[in-house]
Structures are given as C-alpha cells and as structure tokens.
Amino acid sequence: MSDLRKEVIEGYAGTDLAVHVMGDTGARPLLLLHGLFSSADVNWIKYGNAKILADAGFEVFMPDLRAHGQSGAPHDPAAYPADVLVEDLKLVIAALGLTDYDLGGFSLGARTSVRGVLAGLAPRKLILGGMGLTGLSGWARRSAHFVDAIDRFGTIERGDKAFVAQAFMKSMKIDRVAARLLLGSVDDTGADAIAQIAMPTLCVCGGEDHDNGSAPELAEALPQGRYVETPGNHMSSVTFKDMGRAMVEFLLD
C-alpha cells in the first residue's frame, strides 16, 4: 500500500503540478496540501504520515503547490491571481475525477483548504493542521513576515525572527521570486466566513505550535470543529507519527 507514484496535472495558466500518490488505487480519496516553503515529501511522505493513512485504507493525493517541490514556479505575475492555490486545487480535483473525498492541509495547505471550501469545494471531512484562528483571519501579518525573509534573504543572522524562514528556504531550495508572487495571492479569511464551514473538521496541532494562533480557538469557531494536540512545534510536528494517527482516527470515526 505504501508504494509511491507521481502524476503531473496542469494547474492554472498551464503550470505543471506534481501530485504524489500513495495507497491502493480506488481506495477512499484524501487530498493533503503541504505548508509554505515545504513540499509533499517533507510534510507527508518523509516522516511516515502518508504511509499511516495509506495503510488505513486511503488513497492519498499530495500535490506540490506551485512554486514548491517538483511543481512549476512561473515568474509571470499573471500566474498568481487571488487564490491561485484554490484554482489549482479545483483543477487537481477535476483532473483526478474526485467527487467524494476528504481534504486536509498543514499551515498554508490548511489555509488553502479553508479557502477552497469557501469557494465551493465540498469534502466529506476537513483537516486543518498547524493552524489557529488568527492564522486565517490575520494572514496579512504572517505573510509580511515571510516577504521580509525573502527580501532580506542571505543577510539574516541567527537570533533574527526571520532566521528560521531563511534557513528553511535554503534547505528547500525555494524559488524566491515565485514564492514572493505566491504570497501576494493569499488573503485573510474572517471569522464570519470560518463559521460557514459546516463539515466535520479536525484541528490538529503541535502542543508547542503557536505560529498561526490558537488551534483550540479555531476548533471552537467551527460548527463541527474538533481539536487534537500532538507533539512538536510548527516545524517539528509533521515529523511525529501522532499527526497521521490523529488524522486516521478522525477520518474513520
């Protein structure tokens, strides 16, 4: 069940999107979106959480977001309209022929999943990893932090609040031009909009992860929100298999 395969799907404006797939063909579909400056491999595959989900009976589809991983990273600003990641997500779902599926994401992937549901996607269940209430409603402030890290890349010294972002971009070989354009395409999601998300939603977050605000507060703001705490902070929580196990328990409940 844990064999990994890859498809390439055309996203918005013809951008190639690498979609990594694990699990039995025809099993229950689950789409998982990774976080900013990361990839499907780092967030889901490398540390075993995708295998946990595949072994539990899911066919797990894990796109690399545009400007990330093995997907295209165009430098044309026209390739980054508002909510372009949602447009990509819709195209991936259509290309895969999915009508009954579950959807989840970590950090930027969680934010994209929320925006997708508000744009009309209707997964059976939703998973928001590494995300709190202010991470959705106060995205502009969070985005500015990453834009600053891009603009000062190579000059940020240890101890600076942007140092971790710079180090992660280096390790992931991020195309900073494309990433900066992508950051400008994501907008805030207000509390009123969040309250419209009706499907059962798991808010799973590391106990030391406060980067995107309070996950328990987000769960409380959702009509059918459930909070589960796992080990780790925003960088390390995806390395613990507790996250995958919590997701399986929620999806099979």
Short mmCIF file of C-alpha atoms in Angstrom, two decimals:
data_model
loop_
_atom_site.label_atom_id
_atom_site.label_comp_id
_atom_site.label_asym_id
_atom_site.label_seq_id
_atom_site.Cartn_x
_atom_site.Cartn_y
_atom_site.Cartn_z
CA MET A 1 0.00 0.00 0.00
CA SER A 2 2.92 2.33 0.61
CA ASP A 3 4.25 2.38 -2.97
CA LEU A 4 4.66 5.99 -4.11
CA ARG A 5 3.77 7.17 -7.60
CA LYS A 6 3.52 10.57 -9.28
CA GLU A 7 1.19 12.28 -11.71
CA VAL A 8 1.59 15.66 -13.37
CA ILE A 9 -1.57 17.74 -13.67
CA GLU A 10 -1.95 21.07 -15.42
CA GLY A 11 -2.81 23.84 -12.99
CA TYR A 12 -3.83 27.44 -13.50
CA ALA A 13 -2.27 29.13 -16.56
CA GLY A 14 -0.72 25.84 -17.64
CA THR A 15 1.57 25.42 -14.63
CA ASP A 16 2.65 21.80 -14.12
CA LEU A 17 1.67 20.46 -10.71
CA ALA A 18 3.36 17.32 -9.37
CA VAL A 19 0.88 15.15 -7.47
CA HIS A 20 2.38 12.38 -5.35
CA VAL A 21 0.08 9.43 -4.68
CA MET A 22 0.22 6.67 -2.08
CA GLY A 23 -2.29 3.92 -1.33
CA ASP A 24 -4.42 1.45 -3.24
CA THR A 25 -5.96 2.78 -6.45
CA GLY A 26 -9.67 3.27 -5.91
CA ALA A 27 -9.43 3.47 -2.11
CA ARG A 28 -11.08 6.34 -0.23
CA PRO A 29 -9.52 9.56 -1.69
CA LEU A 30 -7.76 12.00 0.61
CA LEU A 31 -6.11 15.18 -0.66
CA LEU A 32 -3.35 16.63 1.54
CA LEU A 33 -1.72 20.04 0.94
CA HIS A 34 1.65 20.96 2.41
CA GLY A 35 2.84 24.16 4.06
CA LEU A 36 4.73 27.21 2.87
CA PHE A 37 8.33 26.59 1.65
CA SER A 38 7.77 22.85 2.20
CA SER A 39 6.69 20.01 -0.10
CA ALA A 40 4.52 16.91 -0.14
CA ASP A 41 7.62 14.87 0.64
CA VAL A 42 8.65 16.83 3.72
CA ASN A 43 5.20 17.33 5.22
CA TRP A 44 3.58 13.98 4.47
CA ILE A 45 5.87 11.33 2.98
CA LYS A 46 9.33 11.55 4.53
CA TYR A 47 8.30 11.01 8.15
CA GLY A 48 5.70 8.31 7.53
CA ASN A 49 2.34 10.01 7.98
CA ALA A 50 1.24 9.36 4.39
CA LYS A 51 2.02 5.67 4.85
CA ILE A 52 -0.08 5.58 8.02
CA LEU A 53 -3.01 6.98 6.07
CA ALA A 54 -2.47 4.69 3.08
CA ASP A 55 -2.23 1.63 5.33
CA ALA A 56 -5.51 2.69 6.97
CA GLY A 57 -7.29 2.41 3.62
CA PHE A 58 -6.90 5.78 1.92
CA GLU A 59 -5.55 6.72 -1.48
CA VAL A 60 -3.58 9.82 -0.54
CA PHE A 61 -3.09 12.53 -3.17
CA MET A 62 -0.40 15.05 -2.23
CA PRO A 63 0.22 17.91 -4.68
CA ASP A 64 3.33 20.05 -4.57
CA LEU A 65 1.90 23.57 -4.56
CA ARG A 66 3.03 25.89 -7.35
CA ALA A 67 6.44 27.43 -6.55
CA HIS A 68 7.20 24.40 -4.36
CA GLY A 69 8.69 20.94 -4.67
CA GLN A 70 8.56 19.42 -8.14
CA SER A 71 5.80 21.74 -9.41
CA GLY A 72 6.28 24.68 -11.73
CA ALA A 73 7.39 28.06 -10.38
CA PRO A 74 6.48 30.67 -13.00
CA HIS A 75 7.84 34.21 -12.63
CA ASP A 76 4.97 35.85 -14.51
CA PRO A 77 2.79 37.83 -12.05
CA ALA A 78 -0.24 36.86 -14.17
CA ALA A 79 0.24 33.29 -12.96
CA TYR A 80 -0.60 34.38 -9.39
CA PRO A 81 -4.12 35.84 -9.27
CA ALA A 82 -6.01 35.95 -5.97
CA ASP A 83 -6.46 32.45 -4.52
CA VAL A 84 -4.46 30.80 -7.30
CA LEU A 85 -3.82 27.83 -4.99
CA VAL A 86 -7.58 27.30 -4.78
CA GLU A 87 -7.78 27.40 -8.58
CA ASP A 88 -5.01 24.81 -8.72
CA LEU A 89 -6.81 22.66 -6.16
CA LYS A 90 -10.03 22.73 -8.16
CA LEU A 91 -8.16 21.69 -11.30
CA VAL A 92 -6.42 18.83 -9.48
CA ILE A 93 -9.73 17.54 -8.10
CA ALA A 94 -11.33 17.75 -11.55
CA ALA A 95 -8.40 16.02 -13.27
CA LEU A 96 -8.47 13.20 -10.72
CA GLY A 97 -12.23 12.86 -11.18
CA LEU A 98 -12.94 13.13 -7.47
CA THR A 99 -16.49 13.76 -6.26
CA ASP A 100 -16.49 12.09 -2.83
CA TYR A 101 -13.26 12.77 -0.96
CA ASP A 102 -11.66 14.16 2.19
CA LEU A 103 -9.39 17.21 2.23
CA GLY A 104 -6.68 18.45 4.55
CA GLY A 105 -3.62 20.59 4.77
CA PHE A 106 -0.86 21.86 7.00
CA SER A 107 -0.27 25.60 7.56
CA LEU A 108 -0.56 27.19 4.07
CA GLY A 109 -2.18 23.94 2.98
CA ALA A 110 -4.76 24.28 5.75
CA ARG A 111 -5.37 27.88 4.74
CA THR A 112 -5.83 26.80 1.11
CA SER A 113 -8.22 24.05 2.16
CA VAL A 114 -10.38 26.56 4.04
CA ARG A 115 -10.39 28.95 1.09
CA GLY A 116 -11.30 26.04 -1.19
CA VAL A 117 -14.32 25.07 0.90
CA LEU A 118 -15.47 28.70 0.98
CA ALA A 119 -15.11 28.73 -2.83
CA GLY A 120 -17.47 25.78 -3.19
CA LEU A 121 -15.47 22.59 -2.61
CA ALA A 122 -17.39 20.06 -0.54
CA PRO A 123 -15.17 17.40 1.04
CA ARG A 124 -16.82 14.93 3.41
CA LYS A 125 -14.37 15.84 6.18
CA LEU A 126 -11.74 18.57 6.54
CA ILE A 127 -8.38 18.51 8.33
CA LEU A 128 -6.56 21.70 9.34
CA GLY A 129 -3.03 21.04 10.58
CA GLY A 130 -0.77 23.62 12.24
CA MET A 131 -3.46 26.27 12.01
CA GLY A 132 -5.12 28.59 14.52
CA LEU A 133 -7.83 31.18 14.27
CA THR A 134 -5.55 34.20 13.80
CA GLY A 135 -3.54 32.30 11.19
CA LEU A 136 -6.60 32.57 8.97
CA SER A 137 -8.00 35.94 9.97
CA GLY A 138 -4.61 37.63 10.36
CA TRP A 139 -2.78 36.21 7.36
CA ALA A 140 -1.60 39.62 6.12
CA ARG A 141 0.69 39.99 9.14
CA ARG A 142 2.00 36.45 8.79
CA SER A 143 2.58 36.91 5.07
CA ALA A 144 4.54 40.11 5.67
CA HIS A 145 6.94 38.14 7.87
CA PHE A 146 7.76 35.77 5.01
CA VAL A 147 8.02 38.54 2.42
CA ASP A 148 10.53 40.22 4.72
CA ALA A 149 12.52 36.97 4.95
CA ILE A 150 12.59 36.74 1.16
CA ASP A 151 13.62 40.37 0.72
CA ARG A 152 16.45 40.07 3.27
CA PHE A 153 17.49 36.56 2.23
CA GLY A 154 21.19 35.94 2.73
CA THR A 155 21.65 38.76 5.24
CA ILE A 156 19.52 37.48 8.15
CA GLU A 157 21.58 36.49 11.17
CA ARG A 158 20.83 33.98 13.91
CA GLY A 159 18.56 35.49 16.54
CA ASP A 160 16.55 37.46 13.99
CA LYS A 161 12.87 36.42 13.91
CA ALA A 162 13.21 35.66 10.19
CA PHE A 163 16.26 33.39 10.55
CA VAL A 164 14.28 30.13 10.65
CA ALA A 165 12.36 31.06 7.49
CA GLN A 166 15.62 31.89 5.71
CA ALA A 167 17.19 28.58 6.78
CA PHE A 168 14.15 26.61 5.62
CA MET A 169 14.11 28.36 2.25
CA LYS A 170 17.80 27.49 1.83
CA SER A 171 17.29 23.83 2.70
CA MET A 172 14.28 23.53 0.38
CA LYS A 173 15.94 25.47 -2.48
CA ILE A 174 12.91 27.74 -2.78
CA ASP A 175 12.50 29.90 -5.88
CA ARG A 176 12.13 33.18 -4.02
CA VAL A 177 10.76 35.17 -6.95
CA ALA A 178 7.91 32.70 -7.41
CA ALA A 179 7.34 32.35 -3.67
CA ARG A 180 7.04 36.12 -3.23
CA LEU A 181 4.47 36.29 -6.01
CA LEU A 182 2.55 33.41 -4.45
CA LEU A 183 2.43 35.11 -1.05
CA GLY A 184 0.66 38.05 -2.62
CA SER A 185 -2.15 35.82 -3.88
CA VAL A 186 -3.37 34.70 -0.44
CA ASP A 187 -5.82 36.81 1.57
CA ASP A 188 -7.27 36.92 5.09
CA THR A 189 -10.27 34.73 5.98
CA GLY A 190 -12.53 36.38 8.53
CA ALA A 191 -14.27 34.73 11.47
CA ASP A 192 -17.70 35.11 9.82
CA ALA A 193 -16.51 33.09 6.84
CA ILE A 194 -14.90 30.44 9.03
CA ALA A 195 -18.24 29.91 10.78
CA GLN A 196 -19.74 28.87 7.43
CA ILE A 197 -17.59 25.72 7.20
CA ALA A 198 -20.18 23.09 8.04
CA MET A 199 -18.44 19.71 7.59
CA PRO A 200 -16.70 17.88 10.46
CA THR A 201 -13.25 19.49 10.81
CA LEU A 202 -10.18 18.30 12.69
CA CYS A 203 -7.82 20.96 14.00
CA VAL A 204 -4.63 19.02 14.73
CA CYS A 205 -1.66 20.97 16.02
CA GLY A 206 1.58 20.50 17.91
CA GLY A 207 1.38 21.43 21.56
CA GLU A 208 4.26 23.88 21.12
CA ASP A 209 2.99 25.28 17.82
CA HIS A 210 1.65 28.81 18.21
CA ASP A 211 2.83 30.21 14.86
CA ASN A 212 -0.69 30.54 13.48
CA GLY A 213 -2.52 31.36 16.68
CA SER A 214 -4.71 29.07 18.75
CA ALA A 215 -5.90 25.80 17.21
CA PRO A 216 -8.40 25.23 20.07
CA GLU A 217 -9.94 28.64 19.32
CA LEU A 218 -10.22 27.69 15.66
CA ALA A 219 -11.95 24.43 16.58
CA GLU A 220 -14.40 26.36 18.76
CA ALA A 221 -15.16 28.77 15.90
CA LEU A 222 -16.08 25.92 13.56
CA PRO A 223 -19.60 24.44 13.68
CA GLN A 224 -18.21 20.89 13.83
CA GLY A 225 -14.63 21.54 14.94
CA ARG A 226 -12.55 19.06 16.90
CA TYR A 227 -9.13 19.82 18.41
CA VAL A 228 -6.39 17.23 18.87
CA GLU A 229 -2.96 18.11 20.28
CA THR A 230 0.10 16.26 19.01
CA PRO A 231 3.79 16.67 19.90
CA GLY A 232 6.07 19.33 18.45
CA ASN A 233 6.18 22.89 17.22
CA HIS A 234 5.36 24.31 13.79
CA MET A 235 8.49 22.87 12.20
CA SER A 236 8.63 19.53 14.01
CA SER A 237 5.00 18.43 14.42
CA VAL A 238 4.91 16.86 10.94
CA THR A 239 7.85 14.63 11.91
CA PHE A 240 5.79 12.82 14.56
CA LYS A 241 3.52 9.95 13.50
CA ASP A 242 0.99 11.16 16.07
CA MET A 243 -0.31 13.56 13.43
CA GLY A 244 -1.06 10.78 10.95
CA ARG A 245 -2.67 8.64 13.64
CA ALA A 246 -4.91 11.51 14.74
CA MET A 247 -5.97 12.05 11.16
CA VAL A 248 -6.82 8.37 10.67
CA GLU A 249 -8.88 8.27 13.86
CA PHE A 250 -10.83 11.34 12.77
CA LEU A 251 -11.42 10.15 9.21
CA LEU A 252 -12.56 6.68 10.26
CA ASP A 253 -14.80 7.89 13.09
#
